[in-house]
C-alpha positions as a Markdown table, in Angstrom:
| # | Residue | x | y | z |
|---|---|---|---|---|
| 1 | Unk | -195.9 | -60.4 | -65.7 |
| 2 | Unk | -193.3 | -59.8 | -68.2 |
| 3 | Unk | -191.1 | -62.5 | -69.0 |
| 4 | Unk | -187.8 | -61.7 | -70.5 |
| 5 | Unk | -186.3 | -65.1 | -70.6 |
| 6 | Unk | -186.2 | -67.3 | -73.5 |
| 7 | Unk | -188.9 | -69.8 | -73.7 |
| 8 | Unk | -186.4 | -72.8 | -73.7 |
| 9 | Unk | -185.2 | -71.4 | -70.2 |
| 10 | Unk | -188.5 | -70.5 | -68.6 |
| 11 | Unk | -189.4 | -73.2 | -65.6 |
| 12 | Unk | -192.9 | -74.0 | -64.4 |
| 13 | Unk | -193.3 | -72.2 | -61.2 |
| 14 | Unk | -195.8 | -74.9 | -60.0 |
| 15 | Unk | -193.3 | -77.7 | -60.2 |
| 16 | Unk | -190.7 | -75.5 | -58.2 |
| 17 | Unk | -193.5 | -75.3 | -55.5 |
| 18 | Unk | -194.2 | -79.1 | -55.6 |
| 19 | Unk | -190.2 | -79.7 | -55.0 |
| 20 | Unk | -190.0 | -77.1 | -52.4 |
| 21 | Unk | -192.9 | -78.9 | -50.3 |
| 22 | Unk | -191.2 | -82.1 | -50.8 |
| 23 | Unk | -187.8 | -80.8 | -49.5 |
| 24 | Unk | -189.5 | -79.0 | -46.6 |
| 25 | Unk | -191.4 | -82.0 | -45.2 |
| 26 | Unk | -188.2 | -84.0 | -45.2 |
| 27 | Unk | -186.4 | -81.4 | -43.5 |
| 28 | Unk | -189.1 | -81.1 | -40.6 |
| 29 | Unk | -189.0 | -84.8 | -40.4 |
| 30 | Unk | -185.2 | -84.7 | -39.8 |
| 31 | Unk | -185.3 | -82.1 | -37.4 |
| 32 | Unk | -188.0 | -83.6 | -35.1 |
| 33 | Unk | -186.0 | -87.0 | -35.1 |
| 34 | Unk | -182.7 | -85.1 | -34.1 |
| 35 | Unk | -184.7 | -83.2 | -31.3 |
| 36 | Unk | -186.2 | -86.5 | -30.0 |
| 37 | Unk | -182.6 | -88.1 | -29.7 |
| 38 | Unk | -181.3 | -85.2 | -28.0 |
| 39 | Unk | -183.9 | -84.7 | -25.4 |
| 40 | Unk | -183.4 | -85.7 | -21.8 |
| 41 | Unk | -185.6 | -87.9 | -20.1 |
| 42 | Unk | -187.9 | -86.5 | -17.5 |
| 43 | Unk | -186.5 | -88.1 | -14.6 |
| 44 | Unk | -182.9 | -87.0 | -15.1 |
| 45 | Unk | -182.2 | -83.7 | -13.2 |
| 46 | Unk | -181.1 | -80.7 | -15.3 |
| 47 | Unk | -177.4 | -80.5 | -15.5 |
| 48 | Unk | -176.8 | -84.3 | -15.6 |
| 49 | Unk | -176.3 | -86.8 | -18.3 |
| 50 | Unk | -178.1 | -89.7 | -18.8 |
| 51 | Unk | -175.7 | -92.0 | -16.6 |
| 52 | Unk | -176.1 | -89.4 | -14.0 |
| 53 | Unk | -172.7 | -87.8 | -14.3 |
| 54 | Unk | -172.6 | -84.1 | -14.2 |
| 55 | Unk | -172.5 | -82.1 | -17.6 |
| 56 | Unk | -169.3 | -80.5 | -18.0 |
| 57 | Unk | -169.5 | -76.8 | -19.1 |
| 58 | Unk | -167.3 | -75.6 | -21.7 |
| 59 | Unk | -164.6 | -73.8 | -20.6 |
| 60 | Unk | -163.5 | -70.2 | -21.9 |
| 61 | Unk | -160.0 | -69.1 | -21.9 |
| 62 | Unk | -159.4 | -66.9 | -19.1 |
| 63 | Unk | -158.1 | -63.5 | -19.8 |
| 64 | Unk | -154.4 | -62.9 | -19.6 |
| 65 | Unk | -154.5 | -59.4 | -18.6 |
| 66 | Unk | -151.6 | -56.9 | -18.8 |
| 67 | Unk | -148.5 | -58.4 | -19.7 |
| 68 | Unk | -146.0 | -59.0 | -16.7 |
| 69 | Unk | -143.1 | -57.1 | -17.8 |
| 70 | Unk | -141.1 | -58.6 | -14.9 |
| 71 | Unk | -141.1 | -62.0 | -16.6 |
| 72 | Unk | -139.2 | -60.3 | -19.7 |
| 73 | Unk | -135.5 | -60.6 | -19.9 |
| 74 | Unk | -134.3 | -56.9 | -20.1 |
| 75 | Unk | -132.6 | -54.3 | -18.0 |
| 76 | Unk | -134.4 | -52.5 | -15.4 |
| 77 | Unk | -134.3 | -49.0 | -14.3 |
| 78 | Unk | -135.8 | -48.3 | -10.9 |
| 79 | Unk | -137.7 | -45.0 | -10.4 |
| 80 | Unk | -138.9 | -43.9 | -6.8 |
| 81 | Unk | -141.6 | -41.5 | -6.5 |
| 82 | Unk | -141.9 | -39.7 | -3.2 |
| 83 | Unk | -144.3 | -37.5 | -1.9 |
| 84 | Unk | -142.8 | -34.1 | -0.6 |
| 85 | Unk | -145.1 | -33.1 | 1.7 |
| 86 | Unk | -144.7 | -36.6 | 3.8 |
| 87 | Unk | -141.1 | -37.3 | 3.0 |
| 88 | Unk | -139.1 | -36.9 | 6.3 |
| 89 | Unk | -142.4 | -36.3 | 8.3 |
| 90 | Unk | -144.4 | -39.8 | 8.1 |
| 91 | Unk | -142.8 | -43.4 | 8.3 |
| 92 | Unk | -141.8 | -45.2 | 5.0 |
| 93 | Unk | -143.5 | -48.7 | 5.3 |
| 94 | Unk | -142.9 | -50.1 | 1.6 |
| 95 | Unk | -143.5 | -49.3 | -2.0 |
| 96 | Unk | -146.1 | -50.0 | -4.5 |
| 97 | Unk | -144.8 | -51.2 | -7.9 |
| 98 | Unk | -145.7 | -50.7 | -11.5 |
| 99 | Unk | -143.5 | -51.5 | -14.8 |
| 100 | Unk | -143.5 | -50.0 | -18.1 |
| 101 | Unk | -141.9 | -50.8 | -21.3 |
| 102 | Unk | -139.1 | -48.3 | -22.4 |
| 103 | Unk | -136.2 | -48.1 | -24.8 |
| 104 | Unk | -132.7 | -46.9 | -24.6 |
| 105 | Unk | -130.2 | -46.6 | -27.5 |
| 106 | Unk | -128.9 | -50.1 | -26.5 |
| 107 | Unk | -132.3 | -51.7 | -26.4 |
| 108 | Unk | -135.4 | -52.4 | -24.5 |
| 109 | Unk | -135.8 | -51.4 | -20.8 |
| 110 | Unk | -138.1 | -52.4 | -18.1 |
| 111 | Unk | -138.9 | -49.1 | -16.3 |
| 112 | Unk | -140.2 | -49.6 | -12.6 |
| 113 | Unk | -141.8 | -46.8 | -10.9 |
| 114 | Unk | -141.7 | -47.3 | -7.1 |
| 115 | Unk | -144.3 | -45.1 | -5.1 |
| 116 | Unk | -143.4 | -44.8 | -1.7 |
| 117 | Unk | -146.3 | -46.0 | 0.8 |
| 118 | Unk | -146.3 | -43.5 | 4.1 |
| 119 | Unk | -147.8 | -44.4 | 7.4 |
| 120 | Unk | -149.4 | -41.3 | 8.6 |
| 121 | Unk | -150.4 | -41.6 | 12.4 |
| 122 | Unk | -152.4 | -37.9 | 13.3 |
| 123 | Unk | -153.1 | -37.4 | 17.0 |
| 124 | Unk | -156.1 | -39.0 | 18.4 |
| 125 | Unk | -157.2 | -40.6 | 15.2 |
| 126 | Unk | -156.3 | -44.2 | 13.6 |
| 127 | Unk | -153.1 | -44.5 | 11.6 |
| 128 | Unk | -153.8 | -44.3 | 7.9 |
| 129 | Unk | -151.5 | -45.2 | 4.7 |
| 130 | Unk | -150.7 | -43.0 | 2.1 |
| 131 | Unk | -149.3 | -43.6 | -1.4 |
| 132 | Unk | -147.3 | -41.3 | -3.3 |
| 133 | Unk | -149.4 | -40.2 | -6.6 |
| 134 | Unk | -148.2 | -40.9 | -10.0 |
| 135 | Unk | -147.0 | -38.0 | -12.3 |
| 136 | Unk | -149.3 | -36.8 | -15.0 |
| 137 | Unk | -148.8 | -38.9 | -18.3 |
| 138 | Unk | -150.4 | -38.7 | -21.5 |
| 139 | Unk | -151.7 | -42.1 | -21.8 |
| 140 | Unk | -153.0 | -42.9 | -18.2 |
| 141 | Unk | -152.1 | -46.6 | -17.1 |
| 142 | Unk | -150.3 | -47.2 | -20.4 |
| 143 | Unk | -147.9 | -50.0 | -20.8 |
| 144 | Unk | -145.4 | -47.8 | -22.9 |
| 145 | Unk | -143.0 | -45.4 | -21.3 |
| 146 | Unk | -142.4 | -41.9 | -22.8 |
| 147 | Unk | -139.1 | -43.0 | -24.2 |
| 148 | Unk | -140.4 | -46.0 | -26.4 |
| 149 | Unk | -143.7 | -43.6 | -27.4 |
| 150 | Unk | -141.1 | -40.8 | -28.7 |
| 151 | Unk | -139.2 | -43.6 | -30.5 |
| 152 | Unk | -142.2 | -44.9 | -32.1 |
| 153 | Unk | -143.6 | -41.6 | -33.2 |
| 154 | Unk | -140.2 | -40.6 | -34.5 |
| 155 | Unk | -140.0 | -43.6 | -36.8 |
| 156 | Unk | -143.5 | -43.3 | -38.0 |
| 157 | Unk | -143.7 | -39.4 | -38.8 |
| 158 | Unk | -140.1 | -38.4 | -39.0 |
| 159 | Unk | -138.6 | -41.1 | -41.3 |
| 160 | Unk | -142.0 | -42.7 | -42.6 |
| 161 | Unk | -141.6 | -46.2 | -41.3 |
| 162 | Unk | -145.1 | -48.0 | -41.1 |
| 163 | Unk | -146.1 | -49.6 | -38.1 |
| 164 | Unk | -145.9 | -52.8 | -39.4 |
| 165 | Unk | -142.3 | -52.6 | -40.2 |
| 166 | Unk | -141.6 | -51.2 | -37.0 |
| 167 | Unk | -143.3 | -54.1 | -35.1 |
| 168 | Unk | -140.6 | -56.3 | -37.0 |
| 169 | Unk | -137.8 | -53.7 | -35.9 |
| 170 | Unk | -138.9 | -53.6 | -32.4 |
| 171 | Unk | -139.4 | -57.5 | -32.1 |
| 172 | Unk | -135.7 | -58.0 | -33.4 |
| 173 | Unk | -134.8 | -55.9 | -30.2 |
| 174 | Unk | -137.0 | -57.9 | -27.9 |
| 175 | Unk | -139.8 | -55.5 | -27.6 |
| 176 | Unk | -143.2 | -57.0 | -28.2 |
| 177 | Unk | -145.6 | -54.3 | -29.5 |
| 178 | Unk | -148.3 | -54.8 | -32.1 |
| 179 | Unk | -149.3 | -52.1 | -34.6 |
| 180 | Unk | -152.9 | -51.5 | -33.2 |
| 181 | Unk | -151.4 | -50.3 | -29.6 |
| 182 | Unk | -148.8 | -47.8 | -31.7 |
| 183 | Unk | -152.1 | -46.5 | -33.6 |
| 184 | Unk | -154.0 | -45.7 | -30.3 |
| 185 | Unk | -150.7 | -44.1 | -28.7 |
| 186 | Unk | -150.3 | -42.0 | -32.1 |
| 187 | Unk | -153.7 | -40.8 | -32.0 |
| 188 | Unk | -153.9 | -40.1 | -28.3 |
| 189 | Unk | -150.6 | -38.0 | -28.2 |
| 190 | Unk | -151.6 | -36.1 | -31.8 |
| 191 | Unk | -155.1 | -35.3 | -29.9 |
| 192 | Unk | -153.3 | -34.2 | -27.0 |
| 193 | Unk | -150.4 | -32.4 | -28.1 |
| 194 | Unk | -151.9 | -31.3 | -31.7 |
| 195 | Unk | -153.0 | -27.8 | -29.9 |
| 196 | Unk | -149.5 | -26.7 | -29.1 |
| 197 | Unk | -148.4 | -27.6 | -32.8 |
| 198 | Unk | -151.1 | -25.6 | -33.9 |
| 199 | Unk | -150.5 | -22.8 | -31.8 |
| 200 | Unk | -146.8 | -22.5 | -32.5 |
| 201 | Unk | -147.6 | -22.8 | -36.2 |
| 202 | Unk | -150.3 | -19.8 | -35.8 |
| 203 | Unk | -147.4 | -17.8 | -33.8 |
| 204 | Unk | -144.8 | -18.5 | -36.6 |
| 205 | Unk | -147.1 | -17.1 | -39.5 |
| 206 | Unk | -147.7 | -14.1 | -37.5 |
| 207 | Unk | -144.7 | -13.3 | -35.8 |
| 208 | Unk | -141.8 | -14.8 | -37.9 |
| 209 | Unk | -139.9 | -12.5 | -40.2 |
| 210 | Unk | -138.8 | -15.3 | -42.6 |
| 211 | Unk | -140.8 | -18.8 | -42.6 |
| 212 | Unk | -138.7 | -20.7 | -45.1 |
| 213 | Unk | -135.7 | -20.1 | -47.7 |
| 214 | Unk | -134.8 | -21.7 | -50.9 |
| 215 | Unk | -131.3 | -22.7 | -51.6 |
| 216 | Unk | -131.9 | -22.1 | -55.4 |
| 217 | Unk | -129.0 | -20.3 | -57.1 |
| 218 | Unk | -129.5 | -17.3 | -59.2 |
| 219 | Unk | -127.1 | -14.9 | -61.0 |
| 220 | Unk | -127.3 | -11.3 | -60.0 |
| 221 | Unk | -126.2 | -8.8 | -62.7 |
| 222 | Unk | -124.0 | -5.9 | -61.2 |
| 223 | Unk | -124.7 | -2.4 | -62.0 |
| 224 | Unk | -122.8 | -0.9 | -65.0 |
| 225 | Unk | -119.5 | 0.3 | -64.5 |
| 226 | Unk | -118.8 | 4.1 | -65.2 |
| 227 | Unk | -116.0 | 3.1 | -67.4 |
| 228 | Unk | -117.8 | 0.5 | -69.2 |
| 229 | Unk | -115.8 | -2.2 | -68.0 |
| 230 | Unk | -117.2 | -5.8 | -67.8 |
| 231 | Unk | -117.8 | -7.2 | -64.4 |
| 232 | Unk | -118.9 | -10.9 | -63.5 |
| 233 | Unk | -122.3 | -11.7 | -62.3 |
| 234 | Unk | -122.6 | -12.2 | -58.4 |
| 235 | Unk | -124.2 | -15.4 | -56.9 |
| 236 | Unk | -127.5 | -15.1 | -54.9 |
| 237 | Unk | -130.4 | -17.3 | -53.8 |
| 238 | Unk | -134.0 | -17.0 | -53.5 |
| 239 | Unk | -135.7 | -16.4 | -50.2 |
| 240 | Unk | -139.3 | -15.9 | -48.9 |
| 241 | Unk | -140.0 | -13.4 | -46.4 |
| 242 | Unk | -143.3 | -13.9 | -44.5 |
| 243 | Unk | -144.5 | -15.7 | -47.4 |
| 244 | Unk | -144.8 | -12.7 | -49.5 |
| 245 | Unk | -143.1 | -12.5 | -52.7 |
| 246 | Unk | -139.2 | -12.9 | -53.4 |
| 247 | Unk | -136.2 | -11.0 | -52.2 |
| 248 | Unk | -132.5 | -11.3 | -53.5 |
| 249 | Unk | -129.9 | -11.7 | -51.0 |
| 250 | Unk | -126.2 | -11.9 | -52.1 |
| 251 | Unk | -124.2 | -15.0 | -50.6 |
């Protein structure tokens, strides 16, 4: 073995082994003593203590589930969803309601989606109950309504507000929504609608006459006057047609 330490700092390995052996023996004795004290007597049935009382299992916190928006103090908007094929033909017997968290310019709003339940009684068959289907949604069974999703995405990608700050802003309006929920909605909406944005950009690059213009001013020298008189320069701006080169046009 090659030793790189100074001689004064070298340690006898045999002495370390003896110390470790003594420490390990003490730990083993302590473990045996604790195990004997915690052992249950043979006459005691499983699930009971020494005194005969039943053991109390640790209770875990039950899951809270989805937030009940009916308990929130906010305005309510009710949307009735009907089945066009059964409306006026079958009997209405009730509604199946679900709530979503939306937003209006004045603040948060609870949007209640009430789906009509119909009683269909075909001939020579027992009656059956049909509930109107929910309209298609980007995020199925989501908590946020499209109005709040649009507000969050506009704040994030139009005005550059981080989700952490947006959480504080919505909290001041009475809307409880964490940044992880916003991230999931942003990713899902982007993955769903991103193909439409890519298709629009592709069509614009291939078909548009002018993709962008620049308001940078430039002076354009007029043609020489036949009589040699001096003429002022005209003002123009630089534009880009189809992304190729530059062109001049007078203002």
